[in-house]
Amino acid sequence: MTESPRVLVLWDIDRTLVYVGDIDRQVYREAFAEIVGRPAEHLPARGTGVTMPLAIRSLLLDNGVPEPDVPHLVPRMVELLPNRLAAHSEDLREQGVLMPGAVAALEAVRAQPNLVPTVVTGNLKPNAVLKLEAFDLGRYLDTEIGGYSSDNDHRPALVAVAQKRAQAKYGSAFARSNTVIIGDSLEDVRTGLEGGAPVIGVASGKTTAAELTSAGADVVLDGLEDVPRLLDAIATATASGS
C-alpha cells in the first residue's frame, strides 16, 4: 500500500494552543525598564501575532526612544526576553491556560503517520519552548524544525525556514501543496498568503471567524474541540494547495 505523502503542520502557539494572559506584556515591561532605565507607559497590543523583534521595535518607539537608538536596543532586548520569561516559568504554569481542545488536537495530529507537526510563531525560539514546556506540549511537536522570530522578524519568511529544516531532517520536500498553518490571528493568515502555505484559521483568539475568512484563510474552525473536523481541514487545505 502506498504511503500518504508527508504534510508539514505549522502550529501557532499563543491563543491557538495556549493563553498566557499578561505574562508576555509583563516580560516586555521588565525588559524595557532594564534596558531603557525607565518604565514603559505603552505596551504592545494583545493577540496580534506580530513577531517579537517587531513588537520590541514598536515598544521602544511608542515609549519615546529616539529612532536612531532603536537598532542597537532591539538586539539587547531580544537577548534579554527569554531570561525574563524563564523567571516567570511558574507563572506560566499557574496563570496560563490550555486552549479548549488543544491537547486532543495535538495528540491526533501527532498520531497521523504522514503529518509532521511543528510550530511557526512570532515567539523567539526560547520563549516558544518555555511556553510549550510549561503545558507539557513539547512531546507533540518537533520544535527542532520550527520557524521562530529568532530566525527572521518577517513572519511569512518563517514558512520557508520550517520547510527547509523539515526537509533536511525528514528527507521530504515541503512546499505549498504539503504544508499547512493552523493559527488564530490575521498574522497567521498573512504568513500563509505571503509565505506560501494554506491556512486553517481557528477563531479562538481576538479575530472572528468572519475576519479570518475575509482575510483569506482556506478553512476556518470555531475551535480545536472537533478533532475529526480538524483532520479533515488539514486534508482539505493541503488538497486545495496542490
CSV table of C-alpha atoms in Angstrom, one decimal:
chain,number,residue,atom,x,y,z
A,1,MET,CA,0.0,0.0,0.0
A,2,THR,CA,1.4,3.4,-0.9
A,3,GLU,CA,2.1,5.7,2.0
A,4,SER,CA,0.4,9.1,2.1
A,5,PRO,CA,2.8,12.0,1.3
A,6,ARG,CA,4.1,13.8,4.3
A,7,VAL,CA,2.4,17.1,5.3
A,8,LEU,CA,4.1,19.7,7.4
A,9,VAL,CA,1.7,21.1,10.0
A,10,LEU,CA,2.8,24.5,11.3
A,11,TRP,CA,1.1,25.4,14.6
A,12,ASP,CA,0.8,28.9,16.0
A,13,ILE,CA,1.2,28.9,19.8
A,14,ASP,CA,-0.4,31.9,21.5
A,15,ARG,CA,-4.2,31.8,21.6
A,16,THR,CA,-4.2,28.8,19.3
A,17,LEU,CA,-2.7,26.3,21.8
A,18,VAL,CA,-2.2,28.2,25.0
A,19,TYR,CA,-3.1,31.6,26.5
A,20,VAL,CA,-0.6,33.1,28.9
A,21,GLY,CA,-2.6,36.3,29.8
A,22,ASP,CA,-0.5,39.3,30.5
A,23,ILE,CA,2.8,37.4,31.2
A,24,ASP,CA,4.3,38.4,27.8
A,25,ARG,CA,3.4,42.0,28.4
A,26,GLN,CA,5.0,41.8,31.9
A,27,VAL,CA,8.1,40.5,30.4
A,28,TYR,CA,8.2,43.4,27.8
A,29,ARG,CA,7.7,45.8,30.8
A,30,GLU,CA,10.6,44.3,32.7
A,31,ALA,CA,12.9,44.2,29.8
A,32,PHE,CA,12.1,47.7,28.7
A,33,ALA,CA,12.8,49.0,32.2
A,34,GLU,CA,16.1,47.1,32.4
A,35,ILE,CA,17.4,48.3,29.0
A,36,VAL,CA,16.0,51.8,28.8
A,37,GLY,CA,16.1,52.6,32.5
A,38,ARG,CA,12.5,53.9,33.0
A,39,PRO,CA,9.0,52.3,33.0
A,40,ALA,CA,7.2,51.7,29.7
A,41,GLU,CA,3.9,53.6,29.5
A,42,HIS,CA,2.6,51.9,26.4
A,43,LEU,CA,2.8,48.1,25.9
A,44,PRO,CA,2.3,46.0,22.7
A,45,ALA,CA,-1.2,45.2,21.8
A,46,ARG,CA,-2.5,41.8,22.8
A,47,GLY,CA,-3.1,38.9,20.4
A,48,THR,CA,-1.8,40.4,17.2
A,49,GLY,CA,0.7,37.7,16.3
A,50,VAL,CA,3.4,40.2,15.4
A,51,THR,CA,6.9,38.9,15.8
A,52,MET,CA,8.7,39.7,19.0
A,53,PRO,CA,11.5,41.8,17.4
A,54,LEU,CA,8.9,44.0,15.6
A,55,ALA,CA,6.9,44.2,18.8
A,56,ILE,CA,10.0,45.4,20.6
A,57,ARG,CA,10.8,48.0,18.0
A,58,SER,CA,7.2,49.4,18.3
A,59,LEU,CA,7.5,49.2,22.1
A,60,LEU,CA,10.7,51.4,22.0
A,61,LEU,CA,9.3,53.9,19.5
A,62,ASP,CA,5.9,54.1,21.3
A,63,ASN,CA,7.6,55.0,24.5
A,64,GLY,CA,9.7,57.8,23.2
A,65,VAL,CA,13.0,56.1,22.5
A,66,PRO,CA,14.7,58.1,19.7
A,67,GLU,CA,14.7,56.2,16.4
A,68,PRO,CA,18.5,56.3,16.0
A,69,ASP,CA,18.8,54.4,19.3
A,70,VAL,CA,16.4,51.6,18.3
A,71,PRO,CA,18.6,49.4,16.1
A,72,HIS,CA,21.1,48.7,18.9
A,73,LEU,CA,18.5,48.4,21.6
A,74,VAL,CA,16.3,45.8,19.8
A,75,PRO,CA,19.0,43.1,19.9
A,76,ARG,CA,19.7,43.7,23.6
A,77,MET,CA,16.0,43.3,24.4
A,78,VAL,CA,15.8,40.2,22.2
A,79,GLU,CA,18.6,38.7,24.1
A,80,LEU,CA,17.0,39.6,27.5
A,81,LEU,CA,13.4,38.5,26.8
A,82,PRO,CA,14.0,34.7,27.2
A,83,ASN,CA,15.7,35.2,30.5
A,84,ARG,CA,12.9,37.4,31.8
A,85,LEU,CA,10.3,34.8,30.6
A,86,ALA,CA,12.2,32.0,32.2
A,87,ALA,CA,11.9,33.8,35.5
A,88,HIS,CA,8.1,33.6,35.1
A,89,SER,CA,8.0,29.8,34.4
A,90,GLU,CA,5.9,29.2,37.5
A,91,ASP,CA,3.6,32.0,36.4
A,92,LEU,CA,3.1,30.3,33.0
A,93,ARG,CA,2.0,27.1,34.7
A,94,GLU,CA,-0.2,28.8,37.3
A,95,GLN,CA,-1.8,31.6,35.3
A,96,GLY,CA,-1.6,30.3,31.7
A,97,VAL,CA,-4.4,28.0,30.3
A,98,LEU,CA,-4.6,25.5,27.5
A,99,MET,CA,-7.0,26.4,24.8
A,100,PRO,CA,-10.0,24.2,24.6
A,101,GLY,CA,-9.3,21.0,22.6
A,102,ALA,CA,-5.6,21.8,22.2
A,103,VAL,CA,-4.2,18.6,23.7
A,104,ALA,CA,-6.6,16.3,21.9
A,105,ALA,CA,-5.9,18.1,18.6
A,106,LEU,CA,-2.1,17.9,19.1
A,107,GLU,CA,-2.4,14.2,20.0
A,108,ALA,CA,-4.5,13.5,16.9
A,109,VAL,CA,-2.2,15.3,14.6
A,110,ARG,CA,0.9,13.7,16.1
A,111,ALA,CA,-0.7,10.2,15.8
A,112,GLN,CA,-1.1,10.6,12.0
A,113,PRO,CA,1.9,8.9,10.4
A,114,ASN,CA,2.0,11.3,7.4
A,115,LEU,CA,1.7,14.5,9.4
A,116,VAL,CA,4.9,16.3,10.7
A,117,PRO,CA,3.8,18.8,13.4
A,118,THR,CA,5.9,21.7,14.4
A,119,VAL,CA,5.4,25.5,15.0
A,120,VAL,CA,5.7,28.7,13.1
A,121,THR,CA,5.4,31.5,15.7
A,122,GLY,CA,6.1,35.1,16.4
A,123,ASN,CA,7.8,34.0,19.6
A,124,LEU,CA,11.6,33.8,19.9
A,125,LYS,CA,12.5,30.1,20.0
A,126,PRO,CA,13.5,30.0,23.7
A,127,ASN,CA,10.2,31.7,24.6
A,128,ALA,CA,8.2,29.3,22.4
A,129,VAL,CA,9.9,26.3,24.0
A,130,LEU,CA,9.3,27.7,27.5
A,131,LYS,CA,5.6,28.1,26.8
A,132,LEU,CA,5.2,24.7,25.4
A,133,GLU,CA,7.1,23.0,28.2
A,134,ALA,CA,5.0,24.8,30.8
A,135,PHE,CA,2.0,22.9,29.5
A,136,ASP,CA,3.9,19.7,28.6
A,137,LEU,CA,3.1,20.2,24.9
A,138,GLY,CA,6.6,19.7,23.6
A,139,ARG,CA,6.1,15.9,23.2
A,140,TYR,CA,3.6,16.6,20.4
A,141,LEU,CA,5.7,18.9,18.3
A,142,ASP,CA,9.1,18.7,16.6
A,143,THR,CA,10.5,22.1,17.8
A,144,GLU,CA,13.8,21.5,16.1
A,145,ILE,CA,12.3,22.2,12.7
A,146,GLY,CA,10.0,25.1,13.5
A,147,GLY,CA,10.2,28.7,12.4
A,148,TYR,CA,10.7,31.4,15.0
A,149,SER,CA,11.1,35.1,15.1
A,150,SER,CA,14.7,34.5,16.3
A,151,ASP,CA,15.2,33.3,12.7
A,152,ASN,CA,13.6,36.2,10.9
A,153,ASP,CA,11.4,39.1,12.2
A,154,HIS,CA,9.3,38.9,9.0
A,155,ARG,CA,6.8,36.2,9.9
A,156,PRO,CA,6.0,35.0,6.3
A,157,ALA,CA,9.7,34.1,5.8
A,158,LEU,CA,9.4,31.5,8.6
A,159,VAL,CA,7.4,29.1,6.5
A,160,ALA,CA,10.4,28.5,4.2
A,161,VAL,CA,12.6,28.3,7.3
A,162,ALA,CA,10.5,25.5,8.7
A,163,GLN,CA,10.2,23.8,5.3
A,164,LYS,CA,13.9,23.7,4.8
A,165,ARG,CA,14.6,22.3,8.3
A,166,ALA,CA,11.9,19.7,7.9
A,167,GLN,CA,13.3,18.6,4.5
A,168,ALA,CA,16.8,18.3,6.0
A,169,LYS,CA,15.5,16.2,8.9
A,170,TYR,CA,12.8,14.0,7.2
A,171,GLY,CA,14.1,13.8,3.6
A,172,SER,CA,10.8,15.0,2.1
A,173,ALA,CA,10.4,18.2,0.1
A,174,PHE,CA,7.8,20.6,1.6
A,175,ALA,CA,6.0,23.2,-0.5
A,176,ARG,CA,2.6,24.8,-0.6
A,177,SER,CA,1.0,21.5,-1.6
A,178,ASN,CA,2.0,19.7,1.6
A,179,THR,CA,2.3,22.5,4.2
A,180,VAL,CA,-0.5,24.0,6.3
A,181,ILE,CA,-0.6,26.6,9.0
A,182,ILE,CA,-3.0,26.5,12.0
A,183,GLY,CA,-3.5,29.8,13.8
A,184,ASP,CA,-5.9,32.3,15.3
A,185,SER,CA,-4.7,35.7,14.1
A,186,LEU,CA,-4.6,37.8,10.9
A,187,GLU,CA,-0.8,37.5,11.1
A,188,ASP,CA,-1.2,33.7,10.7
A,189,VAL,CA,-3.3,34.2,7.6
A,190,ARG,CA,-0.8,36.7,6.2
A,191,THR,CA,2.0,34.3,7.0
A,192,GLY,CA,0.4,31.7,4.8
A,193,LEU,CA,-0.7,34.0,2.0
A,194,GLU,CA,2.8,35.6,1.7
A,195,GLY,CA,4.8,32.6,2.8
A,196,GLY,CA,3.2,30.0,0.6
A,197,ALA,CA,1.0,27.8,2.7
A,198,PRO,CA,-2.7,27.3,3.1
A,199,VAL,CA,-4.1,28.4,6.4
A,200,ILE,CA,-6.6,26.8,8.8
A,201,GLY,CA,-7.9,29.8,10.9
A,202,VAL,CA,-9.1,29.0,14.4
A,203,ALA,CA,-11.4,31.6,15.9
A,204,SER,CA,-10.1,31.1,19.4
A,205,GLY,CA,-8.3,34.4,19.8
A,206,LYS,CA,-9.3,38.0,19.1
A,207,THR,CA,-10.0,37.5,15.5
A,208,THR,CA,-13.5,36.3,14.5
A,209,ALA,CA,-14.3,33.5,12.1
A,210,ALA,CA,-15.7,36.1,9.6
A,211,GLU,CA,-12.5,38.1,9.8
A,212,LEU,CA,-10.3,35.1,9.3
A,213,THR,CA,-12.3,34.1,6.3
A,214,SER,CA,-12.3,37.6,4.8
A,215,ALA,CA,-8.5,37.8,5.3
A,216,GLY,CA,-8.1,34.7,3.1
A,217,ALA,CA,-7.9,31.6,5.4
A,218,ASP,CA,-8.6,28.5,3.4
A,219,VAL,CA,-10.6,26.8,6.2
A,220,VAL,CA,-12.0,28.4,9.4
A,221,LEU,CA,-12.8,26.5,12.6
A,222,ASP,CA,-14.6,27.8,15.7
A,223,GLY,CA,-12.1,25.9,17.8
A,224,LEU,CA,-10.0,22.8,18.2
A,225,GLU,CA,-12.5,20.6,20.0
A,226,ASP,CA,-13.8,18.8,16.9
A,227,VAL,CA,-10.8,16.7,16.1
A,228,PRO,CA,-12.2,14.9,13.1
A,229,ARG,CA,-13.1,18.3,11.6
A,230,LEU,CA,-9.5,19.5,12.2
A,231,LEU,CA,-8.0,16.4,10.5
A,232,ASP,CA,-10.4,16.8,7.6
A,233,ALA,CA,-9.5,20.5,7.4
A,234,ILE,CA,-5.8,19.6,7.1
A,235,ALA,CA,-6.6,17.2,4.3
A,236,THR,CA,-8.8,19.7,2.6
A,237,ALA,CA,-6.4,22.6,2.9
A,238,THR,CA,-3.4,20.7,1.5
A,239,ALA,CA,-5.5,19.2,-1.3
A,240,SER,CA,-6.5,22.7,-2.3
A,241,GLY,CA,-3.0,23.9,-2.1
A,242,SER,CA,-1.7,21.3,-4.6
